[in-house]
Amino acid sequence: MTSHSEWSDAKPGESILNPMLVLIVEDDPAFRYFCARALSSTETPSFRAVEAETAKEALEILKHEKIDGVLLDYNLPDATGIDFMDKLRNIAGYEHNAVVIMTSGGSESLAAEAMRVGAADYITKQAISHQSLTRALGNAIERANLQRAIRERAVAVEKANRELIKRNDEISRFYHTVSHETKTPLTAALLFLSMLKQEVSGPLNADQMELVEQATLCCEELVSHFDDLIDSTRLETGKLHLEKSLDNLPTVVQRAVAGVQPIADEKQVVLRIEVSEHIPDFIMDGSRIVQVLANLLGNAVKFTHPGGEVRLCAELANSAENDALLPAGFTQTLKISVSDSGIGIAEQDVESVFDRLYQVGEKGDPVAGAGLGLGLPIAKEIVALHQGRICVKSELGVGSTFTIQLPIKEDSGKTGEGEYEKSATG
Ligand code: ADP
C-alpha cells in the first residue's frame, strides 16, 4: 500500500515550493500516521511524505521517485533495518542517502549497527516527538546533501585534474617533438658553417670569417636552448636517464670550463679553477655533471660584470659535514662550489631560482643575457639523480655561490647489479 499524504498545512506560495520528499517505511498504520502528520506540520524545513508498509514496497518507490530522506522502522515484516540498508546501497543514487532509523526501546545496539552500515541517525519510538523527528530528518537530509555536493565537487576536481595532466602531457610532448625536429636542421646548419670555417669551398676574408663565427655562436645557443627544452620534458616524464660510469672529476671540470672559457675571456671575467688532488675517481654521469657545471659557470660569467671573477672550487667535505649528508653505501662527500662577484640575487628570489622557467629581473638588466629559466632546475634534478643536493647563497650587488654536495664512493665503482649503475627520474 502506497499513499501520498496530501494534508500539508502550508498555504499556497509558502515554503512548500521545494519540500523535502520523505519516505516513511513503517508497518504500524498509527505510527505511520503520526510520522506523516509530524512531517507535514513543520514549515521550515518543509517535508512531503510518501508512505510504505514493507521494505519491498519502499524499495520499489525508491527506484522510481527521487526521495530526499527515509524514515525507517527497524523491524519491518519483511526485513530488518540492516537488510534494508544493504539493498538501498544497490539502488543508484541512494548509496549515501539520509536514512533515519526508528527503533523500539532496547534495540539501540541494532540501530547503532545500522548506522555503521550507512544510516544517518536513529531515534527510539518511545522518545519520539514532532520536533525530534523533523530535526533528525532535516539534519540527516542536509548532511547527505552536503556530502553529495562534496562528492560531486571531488569528482569534478578529479576530472579537471585528469584533464590538466593530459594537457600538460600533450604540451610536454609537443615541446619535445618541436625541439627535436628543429634541432636536426640546426645541427646540419652547424656542420655547413664548420665547413665554411674550414674553407672547404674556398678561402674566406676576415669579415666573412667573423660572420661565420657569429652565425655558429647563434646556432650553438639555439641548440643549447633546445637541449634544455628536451631535458626539461624528459624530466617531467621521468625519462631523463643517467649513464653512470667511473669518471675523473678534473677531466669533467676541464670539459665544463672549455665551453665557458671563450665567453669569460671575451667578457673579461677571470675564471679561477681549484680542484683538490685528493678527490678519487667516482661513479657519475660525467656528461651530465659537465652540463651542471657548465650551467653554473655560464650563469656566473653571464651575471658578472667585466673585470669580475668566477671561481670553481672542488674538495672533499670534512667528516662532520660528511656524516650529516651521506646516504647508505657512500663514504665521502664531494663539495663543488661556483662563486662569482656578480650582480647577486635578491633575498626574495633566492628560493625560486631552482623553479622551472624562473628568471630574476629578466627585463632591463644590462648583464643578463638570453635564457629559458631551465638550466638550474635541470641542474638540480641531475644532482638529485646523483643523490646529491645543490643550494645557493647570494647577496645583491656582491655575488652568488652555488654549492653542490655529492655523495661518492671511494671503491672501484662497481655496483652489485651490472657493471655500472643506470638511473632515471620518476
Ligand atoms: P637561465 O637559462 O635563464 O639563466 P637558469 O635556470 O640557469 O636559467 O637561472 C635562472 C635565473 O637565476 C637566471 O635567470 C638568473 O636570474 C638567476 N641566476 C642564476 N645564476 C645566477 C648568478 N650566478 N648570479 C645572479 N643570478 C643568477
Short mmCIF file of C-alpha atoms and ligand atoms in Angstrom, two decimals:
data_model
loop_
_atom_site.label_atom_id
_atom_site.label_comp_id
_atom_site.label_asym_id
_atom_site.label_seq_id
_atom_site.Cartn_x
_atom_site.Cartn_y
_atom_site.Cartn_z
CA MET A 1 0.00 0.00 0.00
CA THR A 2 1.44 3.33 -1.02
CA SER A 3 -0.03 6.70 -0.38
CA HIS A 4 0.99 10.31 -0.61
CA SER A 5 -0.04 12.42 2.37
CA GLU A 6 -1.90 15.35 0.98
CA TRP A 7 -2.74 17.22 4.15
CA SER A 8 0.05 19.73 4.36
CA ASP A 9 -0.82 22.86 6.36
CA ALA A 10 1.23 25.13 4.10
CA LYS A 11 -0.62 27.95 2.43
CA PRO A 12 -0.21 28.46 -1.35
CA GLY A 13 3.02 30.26 -2.20
CA GLU A 14 4.68 29.40 1.12
CA SER A 15 7.88 27.43 1.64
CA ILE A 16 6.22 24.29 0.30
CA LEU A 17 7.73 25.28 -3.07
CA ASN A 18 10.59 22.80 -2.60
CA PRO A 19 9.59 20.45 0.19
CA MET A 20 11.86 17.53 1.00
CA LEU A 21 10.34 14.26 -0.06
CA VAL A 22 10.47 11.74 2.81
CA LEU A 23 9.63 8.06 2.54
CA ILE A 24 8.12 6.68 5.74
CA VAL A 25 8.66 2.92 5.92
CA GLU A 26 6.55 1.65 8.80
CA ASP A 27 4.11 -1.26 9.06
CA ASP A 28 2.19 0.17 12.02
CA PRO A 29 -0.53 2.42 10.48
CA ALA A 30 -0.93 4.52 13.63
CA PHE A 31 2.77 5.21 13.85
CA ARG A 32 2.92 5.92 10.13
CA TYR A 33 0.11 8.42 10.54
CA PHE A 34 1.92 10.06 13.48
CA CYS A 35 5.13 10.44 11.44
CA ALA A 36 3.37 11.80 8.34
CA ARG A 37 1.47 14.26 10.50
CA ALA A 38 4.66 15.38 12.25
CA LEU A 39 6.39 15.97 8.94
CA SER A 40 3.58 17.94 7.39
CA SER A 41 3.21 20.15 10.44
CA THR A 42 6.62 21.82 10.10
CA GLU A 43 7.20 24.71 7.73
CA THR A 44 10.96 25.07 7.89
CA PRO A 45 12.19 22.76 6.72
CA SER A 46 9.10 21.63 4.89
CA PHE A 47 8.53 17.97 4.08
CA ARG A 48 6.23 15.95 1.89
CA ALA A 49 5.64 12.35 2.93
CA VAL A 50 5.38 9.18 0.85
CA GLU A 51 4.44 6.05 2.78
CA ALA A 52 5.28 2.35 2.50
CA GLU A 53 4.30 -0.56 4.73
CA THR A 54 7.03 -3.01 3.78
CA ALA A 55 10.69 -2.98 2.69
CA LYS A 56 9.70 -4.37 -0.72
CA GLU A 57 7.21 -1.56 -1.32
CA ALA A 58 9.71 1.04 -0.11
CA LEU A 59 12.47 -0.20 -2.40
CA GLU A 60 10.08 -0.05 -5.36
CA ILE A 61 9.26 3.59 -4.57
CA LEU A 62 12.94 4.42 -4.18
CA LYS A 63 13.60 3.03 -7.64
CA HIS A 64 11.06 5.37 -9.24
CA GLU A 65 10.90 8.50 -7.11
CA LYS A 66 13.60 10.99 -6.14
CA ILE A 67 13.41 10.61 -2.37
CA ASP A 68 15.38 13.03 -0.15
CA GLY A 69 15.20 11.09 3.10
CA VAL A 70 13.92 7.82 4.55
CA LEU A 71 12.33 7.29 7.95
CA LEU A 72 12.77 3.59 8.53
CA ASP A 73 11.22 1.27 11.09
CA TYR A 74 13.98 -1.11 12.15
CA ASN A 75 11.64 -4.09 12.42
CA LEU A 76 9.66 -4.46 9.22
CA PRO A 77 7.65 -7.58 8.44
CA ASP A 78 9.94 -8.47 5.51
CA ALA A 79 13.34 -7.02 6.54
CA THR A 80 15.46 -5.63 9.35
CA GLY A 81 16.96 -2.15 9.11
CA ILE A 82 20.35 -3.67 8.19
CA ASP A 83 18.86 -5.78 5.35
CA PHE A 84 17.13 -2.67 4.07
CA MET A 85 20.32 -0.59 4.17
CA ASP A 86 22.10 -3.36 2.25
CA LYS A 87 19.52 -3.29 -0.53
CA LEU A 88 19.38 0.51 -0.56
CA ARG A 89 23.08 0.69 -1.29
CA ASN A 90 22.48 -1.12 -4.57
CA ILE A 91 20.00 1.44 -5.86
CA ALA A 92 21.86 4.07 -7.90
CA GLY A 93 21.84 7.49 -6.26
CA TYR A 94 20.93 6.17 -2.80
CA GLU A 95 24.31 4.85 -1.72
CA HIS A 96 24.66 7.60 0.85
CA ASN A 97 21.08 8.63 1.37
CA ALA A 98 19.67 10.24 4.51
CA VAL A 99 18.11 7.35 6.43
CA VAL A 100 16.84 7.82 9.99
CA ILE A 101 16.07 4.55 11.76
CA MET A 102 13.28 4.21 14.31
CA THR A 103 13.80 1.52 16.93
CA SER A 104 11.72 0.22 19.77
CA GLY A 105 13.31 0.85 23.16
CA GLY A 106 16.14 -1.51 23.99
CA SER A 107 17.28 -2.14 20.40
CA GLU A 108 19.64 0.82 20.16
CA SER A 109 22.59 -1.50 19.63
CA LEU A 110 20.93 -2.73 16.42
CA ALA A 111 20.30 0.85 15.35
CA ALA A 112 23.96 1.66 16.04
CA GLU A 113 24.83 -1.31 13.82
CA ALA A 114 22.56 0.11 11.10
CA MET A 115 24.37 3.43 11.39
CA ARG A 116 27.62 1.64 10.83
CA VAL A 117 26.23 0.37 7.54
CA GLY A 118 25.15 3.81 6.41
CA ALA A 119 22.13 5.15 8.33
CA ALA A 120 22.47 8.82 9.23
CA ASP A 121 20.73 8.76 12.63
CA TYR A 122 18.29 6.85 14.80
CA ILE A 123 15.53 7.69 17.23
CA THR A 124 13.65 5.49 19.69
CA LYS A 125 9.90 5.27 19.20
CA GLN A 126 9.26 5.78 22.91
CA ALA A 127 11.08 9.13 22.94
CA ILE A 128 9.86 10.35 19.57
CA SER A 129 8.23 13.77 19.21
CA HIS A 130 7.34 16.01 16.28
CA GLN A 131 10.43 18.10 16.96
CA SER A 132 12.90 15.22 17.41
CA LEU A 133 11.59 13.53 14.27
CA THR A 134 11.76 16.57 12.00
CA ARG A 135 15.09 17.72 13.47
CA ALA A 136 16.70 14.29 12.92
CA LEU A 137 15.38 14.07 9.35
CA GLY A 138 16.18 17.68 8.48
CA ASN A 139 19.76 17.30 9.75
CA ALA A 140 20.22 13.95 8.02
CA ILE A 141 18.99 15.29 4.67
CA GLU A 142 21.10 18.43 4.96
CA ARG A 143 24.20 16.35 5.80
CA ALA A 144 23.53 13.93 2.94
CA ASN A 145 23.07 16.84 0.52
CA LEU A 146 26.31 18.40 1.70
CA GLN A 147 28.16 15.11 1.37
CA ARG A 148 26.69 14.62 -2.09
CA ALA A 149 27.81 18.14 -3.09
CA ILE A 150 31.31 17.44 -1.75
CA ARG A 151 31.46 14.12 -3.61
CA GLU A 152 30.30 15.76 -6.84
CA ARG A 153 32.88 18.51 -6.37
CA ALA A 154 35.60 15.95 -5.71
CA VAL A 155 34.61 14.05 -8.85
CA ALA A 156 34.66 17.32 -10.85
CA VAL A 157 38.07 18.29 -9.42
CA GLU A 158 39.41 14.82 -10.15
CA LYS A 159 38.15 15.07 -13.73
CA ALA A 160 39.65 18.55 -14.17
CA ASN A 161 42.90 17.27 -12.71
CA ARG A 162 43.00 14.34 -15.15
CA GLU A 163 42.30 16.78 -18.00
CA LEU A 164 45.15 19.07 -16.82
CA ILE A 165 47.57 16.15 -16.58
CA LYS A 166 46.58 15.09 -20.10
CA ARG A 167 47.03 18.66 -21.41
CA ASN A 168 50.37 19.01 -19.66
CA ASP A 169 51.46 15.75 -21.19
CA GLU A 170 50.40 16.92 -24.65
CA ILE A 171 52.28 20.22 -24.22
CA SER A 172 55.39 18.40 -22.99
CA ARG A 173 55.27 16.02 -25.96
CA PHE A 174 54.74 18.96 -28.30
CA TYR A 175 57.80 20.80 -26.92
CA HIS A 176 59.80 17.61 -27.13
CA THR A 177 58.87 16.97 -30.76
CA VAL A 178 59.35 20.60 -31.84
CA SER A 179 62.75 20.75 -30.11
CA HIS A 180 63.86 17.51 -31.72
CA GLU A 181 62.62 18.41 -35.18
CA THR A 182 64.15 21.90 -35.03
CA LYS A 183 67.46 20.64 -33.69
CA THR A 184 68.04 18.36 -36.66
CA PRO A 185 68.30 21.07 -39.38
CA LEU A 186 70.10 23.32 -36.91
CA THR A 187 72.76 20.70 -36.34
CA ALA A 188 73.11 20.35 -40.11
CA ALA A 189 73.48 24.15 -40.41
CA LEU A 190 76.26 24.00 -37.79
CA LEU A 191 78.03 21.37 -39.88
CA PHE A 192 77.83 23.55 -43.01
CA LEU A 193 79.12 26.54 -41.03
CA SER A 194 82.00 24.43 -39.79
CA MET A 195 82.80 23.50 -43.44
CA LEU A 196 82.77 27.18 -44.35
CA LYS A 197 85.12 27.90 -41.41
CA GLN A 198 87.47 25.22 -42.63
CA GLU A 199 87.33 26.98 -46.02
CA VAL A 200 86.30 23.75 -47.77
CA SER A 201 84.62 25.74 -50.53
CA GLY A 202 87.29 28.38 -50.86
CA PRO A 203 89.04 30.96 -48.66
CA LEU A 204 87.05 33.48 -46.57
CA ASN A 205 88.14 37.01 -45.87
CA ALA A 206 88.30 38.25 -42.27
CA ASP A 207 84.81 39.79 -42.40
CA GLN A 208 83.26 36.64 -43.80
CA MET A 209 85.05 34.54 -41.18
CA GLU A 210 83.69 36.81 -38.41
CA LEU A 211 80.16 36.44 -39.78
CA VAL A 212 80.51 32.66 -39.88
CA GLU A 213 81.81 32.70 -36.25
CA GLN A 214 78.80 34.77 -35.15
CA ALA A 215 76.35 32.54 -37.02
CA THR A 216 77.95 29.50 -35.37
CA LEU A 217 77.54 31.04 -31.90
CA CYS A 218 73.88 31.82 -32.60
CA CYS A 219 73.21 28.25 -33.79
CA GLU A 220 75.04 26.81 -30.77
CA GLU A 221 72.96 28.92 -28.42
CA LEU A 222 69.78 27.72 -30.13
CA VAL A 223 70.92 24.09 -29.88
CA SER A 224 71.62 24.60 -26.18
CA HIS A 225 68.09 26.04 -25.65
CA PHE A 226 66.56 23.06 -27.45
CA ASP A 227 68.68 20.68 -25.39
CA ASP A 228 67.33 22.34 -22.23
CA LEU A 229 63.77 22.02 -23.52
CA ILE A 230 64.30 18.35 -24.36
CA ASP A 231 65.84 17.67 -20.92
CA SER A 232 63.04 19.55 -19.21
CA THR A 233 60.35 17.44 -20.91
CA ARG A 234 62.35 14.29 -20.16
CA LEU A 235 62.48 15.28 -16.50
CA GLU A 236 58.75 15.83 -16.44
CA THR A 237 58.03 12.45 -17.90
CA GLY A 238 60.66 10.67 -15.80
CA LYS A 239 62.69 9.84 -18.88
CA LEU A 240 65.95 11.60 -18.07
CA HIS A 241 68.36 8.70 -17.82
CA LEU A 242 71.83 8.85 -16.37
CA GLU A 243 74.62 6.82 -17.93
CA LYS A 244 76.89 6.34 -14.94
CA SER A 245 80.46 5.09 -15.05
CA LEU A 246 83.69 5.62 -13.18
CA ASP A 247 84.94 9.07 -14.11
CA ASN A 248 87.53 11.62 -13.18
CA LEU A 249 86.45 14.97 -11.77
CA PRO A 250 89.37 17.12 -13.04
CA THR A 251 88.59 15.96 -16.60
CA VAL A 252 84.90 16.66 -16.12
CA VAL A 253 85.66 20.15 -14.79
CA GLN A 254 88.00 20.78 -17.70
CA ARG A 255 85.27 19.87 -20.20
CA ALA A 256 82.84 22.27 -18.49
CA VAL A 257 85.40 25.08 -18.37
CA ALA A 258 86.34 24.62 -22.03
CA GLY A 259 82.85 25.67 -23.12
CA VAL A 260 82.73 28.74 -20.88
CA GLN A 261 86.31 30.00 -21.12
CA PRO A 262 85.92 31.80 -24.50
CA ILE A 263 82.84 33.66 -23.24
CA ALA A 264 84.64 34.61 -20.00
CA ASP A 265 87.67 35.79 -21.96
CA GLU A 266 85.57 37.86 -24.28
CA LYS A 267 83.75 39.41 -21.34
CA GLN A 268 86.98 39.88 -19.41
CA VAL A 269 85.78 37.84 -16.46
CA VAL A 270 88.52 35.87 -14.74
CA LEU A 271 87.90 32.13 -14.27
CA ARG A 272 89.72 30.50 -11.34
CA ILE A 273 89.56 26.73 -11.05
CA GLU A 274 90.74 24.89 -7.91
CA VAL A 275 90.21 21.12 -7.88
CA SER A 276 91.70 19.27 -4.92
CA GLU A 277 94.05 16.45 -5.90
CA HIS A 278 92.62 14.20 -3.17
CA ILE A 279 89.33 13.59 -4.97
CA PRO A 280 89.15 9.94 -6.06
CA ASP A 281 87.55 8.89 -9.32
CA PHE A 282 83.91 8.06 -8.66
CA ILE A 283 80.76 6.84 -10.37
CA MET A 284 78.85 9.58 -12.12
CA ASP A 285 77.28 10.54 -15.41
CA GLY A 286 80.27 12.63 -16.48
CA SER A 287 78.44 14.37 -19.35
CA ARG A 288 75.58 15.38 -17.09
CA ILE A 289 77.95 16.72 -14.42
CA VAL A 290 79.70 18.69 -17.19
CA GLN A 291 76.26 20.07 -18.10
CA VAL A 292 75.59 21.12 -14.48
CA LEU A 293 78.97 22.79 -14.03
CA ALA A 294 78.80 24.47 -17.44
CA ASN A 295 75.41 25.89 -16.48
CA LEU A 296 76.67 27.22 -13.13
CA LEU A 297 79.83 28.64 -14.69
CA GLY A 298 77.89 30.06 -17.65
CA ASN A 299 75.42 31.80 -15.33
CA ALA A 300 78.23 33.08 -13.12
CA VAL A 301 80.00 34.61 -16.13
CA LYS A 302 76.73 35.90 -17.56
CA PHE A 303 75.77 37.71 -14.33
CA THR A 304 79.22 39.13 -13.56
CA HIS A 305 80.42 42.48 -14.87
CA PRO A 306 83.65 42.72 -16.90
CA GLY A 307 86.64 42.76 -14.59
CA GLY A 308 84.85 40.44 -12.12
CA GLU A 309 85.82 36.95 -11.08
CA VAL A 310 84.27 33.48 -11.16
CA ARG A 311 85.76 30.71 -9.05
CA LEU A 312 85.11 26.97 -9.11
CA CYS A 313 86.37 25.07 -6.11
CA ALA A 314 86.09 21.27 -5.67
CA GLU A 315 87.17 19.47 -2.49
CA LEU A 316 86.17 16.66 -0.17
CA ALA A 317 83.95 17.82 2.68
CA ASN A 318 85.25 17.48 6.22
CA SER A 319 83.92 14.48 8.10
CA ALA A 320 81.33 16.39 10.20
CA GLU A 321 79.55 17.65 7.06
CA ASN A 322 80.13 14.25 5.53
CA ASP A 323 78.33 12.29 8.25
CA ALA A 324 75.30 14.57 8.16
CA LEU A 325 74.65 14.09 4.44
CA LEU A 326 75.86 10.67 3.39
CA PRO A 327 73.25 8.18 2.14
CA ALA A 328 73.89 4.50 2.87
CA GLY A 329 76.70 2.94 0.84
CA PHE A 330 78.64 6.18 0.28
CA THR A 331 81.87 7.02 2.02
CA GLN A 332 82.61 10.69 1.32
CA THR A 333 81.00 13.95 0.29
CA LEU A 334 82.37 16.00 -2.56
CA LYS A 335 81.75 19.74 -2.42
CA ILE A 336 81.84 21.78 -5.60
CA SER A 337 81.17 25.49 -5.34
CA VAL A 338 80.89 28.07 -8.10
CA SER A 339 81.15 31.63 -6.78
CA ASP A 340 81.06 34.91 -8.60
CA SER A 341 81.47 38.58 -7.83
CA GLY A 342 78.42 39.38 -9.95
CA ILE A 343 75.10 41.11 -9.53
CA GLY A 344 73.84 38.68 -6.86
CA ILE A 345 70.25 37.57 -6.29
CA ALA A 346 67.76 39.39 -4.07
CA GLU A 347 66.74 37.57 -0.87
CA GLN A 348 63.15 37.12 -2.04
CA ASP A 349 64.31 35.45 -5.30
CA VAL A 350 66.92 33.07 -3.92
CA GLU A 351 64.36 30.39 -3.00
CA SER A 352 62.88 30.40 -6.51
CA VAL A 353 65.91 30.24 -8.79
CA PHE A 354 65.61 26.44 -8.99
CA ASP A 355 61.97 26.66 -10.09
CA ARG A 356 61.19 25.85 -13.71
CA LEU A 357 61.12 28.93 -16.02
CA TYR A 358 62.06 31.24 -13.15
CA GLN A 359 64.19 34.20 -14.12
CA VAL A 360 65.11 37.07 -11.86
CA GLY A 361 64.69 40.59 -13.24
CA GLU A 362 64.58 39.38 -16.81
CA LYS A 363 63.98 42.80 -18.29
CA GLY A 364 66.33 45.75 -18.47
CA ASP A 365 69.33 44.20 -16.71
CA PRO A 366 72.37 45.00 -18.83
CA VAL A 367 74.38 41.93 -17.74
CA ALA A 368 71.56 39.43 -18.10
CA GLY A 369 71.59 37.55 -21.40
CA ALA A 370 69.02 35.34 -23.03
CA GLY A 371 67.95 32.22 -21.17
CA LEU A 372 64.94 30.00 -20.70
CA GLY A 373 64.98 29.64 -16.92
CA LEU A 374 65.52 25.88 -17.28
CA GLY A 375 69.24 25.50 -16.54
CA LEU A 376 69.07 25.49 -12.74
CA PRO A 377 66.01 23.24 -12.38
CA ILE A 378 67.68 20.74 -14.72
CA ALA A 379 70.95 21.03 -12.78
CA LYS A 380 69.08 20.42 -9.52
CA GLU A 381 67.46 17.24 -10.88
CA ILE A 382 70.72 15.91 -12.28
CA VAL A 383 72.40 16.46 -8.90
CA ALA A 384 69.41 14.78 -7.19
CA LEU A 385 69.76 11.78 -9.53
CA HIS A 386 73.31 11.50 -8.17
CA GLN A 387 71.76 11.58 -4.67
CA GLY A 388 73.30 14.97 -4.04
CA ARG A 389 71.90 18.41 -3.43
CA ILE A 390 72.52 21.93 -4.61
CA CYS A 391 71.98 25.21 -2.80
CA VAL A 392 72.73 28.88 -3.30
CA LYS A 393 73.84 31.76 -1.12
CA SER A 394 73.77 35.21 -2.59
CA GLU A 395 73.91 38.88 -1.78
CA LEU A 396 72.61 41.53 -4.10
CA GLY A 397 75.48 43.53 -5.62
CA VAL A 398 78.12 41.29 -4.01
CA GLY A 399 77.80 37.93 -5.77
CA SER A 400 76.48 34.38 -5.55
CA THR A 401 77.80 30.98 -4.54
CA PHE A 402 76.15 27.80 -5.80
CA THR A 403 77.27 24.72 -3.86
CA ILE A 404 76.82 21.10 -4.90
CA GLN A 405 77.25 18.31 -2.37
CA LEU A 406 77.67 14.89 -3.95
CA PRO A 407 78.00 11.64 -2.03
CA ILE A 408 80.74 9.49 -3.53
CA LYS A 409 82.25 6.03 -3.02
CA GLU A 410 85.98 5.54 -2.81
CA ASP A 411 85.90 1.98 -4.17
CA SER A 412 86.37 0.79 -7.75
CA GLY A 413 82.92 1.96 -8.71
CA LYS A 414 81.36 -1.45 -9.39
CA THR A 415 77.82 -1.85 -8.17
CA GLY A 416 76.06 -5.05 -7.15
CA GLU A 417 73.83 -5.30 -10.24
CA GLY A 418 75.57 -4.68 -13.53
CA GLU A 419 78.85 -3.19 -14.37
CA TYR A 420 77.71 0.33 -13.64
CA GLU A 421 74.59 1.98 -12.33
CA LYS A 422 71.90 3.39 -14.56
CA SER A 423 69.26 5.64 -13.10
CA ALA A 424 66.38 7.78 -14.19
CA THR A 425 63.91 10.22 -12.72
CA GLY A 426 60.45 9.13 -11.70
P1 ADP B 1 68.65 30.93 -17.44
O1 ADP B 1 69.00 29.98 -18.52
O2 ADP B 1 67.53 31.82 -17.78
O3 ADP B 1 69.83 31.63 -16.87
P2 ADP B 1 68.72 29.36 -15.02
O4 ADP B 1 67.73 28.37 -14.51
O5 ADP B 1 70.10 28.88 -15.26
O6 ADP B 1 68.05 29.99 -16.29
O7 ADP B 1 68.76 30.57 -13.99
C1 ADP B 1 67.54 31.12 -13.51
C2 ADP B 1 67.74 32.53 -13.05
O8 ADP B 1 68.52 32.54 -11.84
C3 ADP B 1 68.50 33.41 -14.01
O9 ADP B 1 67.65 33.97 -14.98
C4 ADP B 1 69.05 34.48 -13.08
O10 ADP B 1 68.07 35.46 -12.86
C5 ADP B 1 69.31 33.73 -11.78
N1 ADP B 1 70.72 33.36 -11.64
C6 ADP B 1 71.26 32.16 -11.89
N2 ADP B 1 72.60 32.16 -11.63
C7 ADP B 1 72.89 33.41 -11.22
C8 ADP B 1 74.09 34.06 -10.78
N3 ADP B 1 75.25 33.41 -10.74
N4 ADP B 1 74.01 35.36 -10.41
C9 ADP B 1 72.84 36.01 -10.45
N5 ADP B 1 71.66 35.47 -10.84
C10 ADP B 1 71.70 34.19 -11.23
#
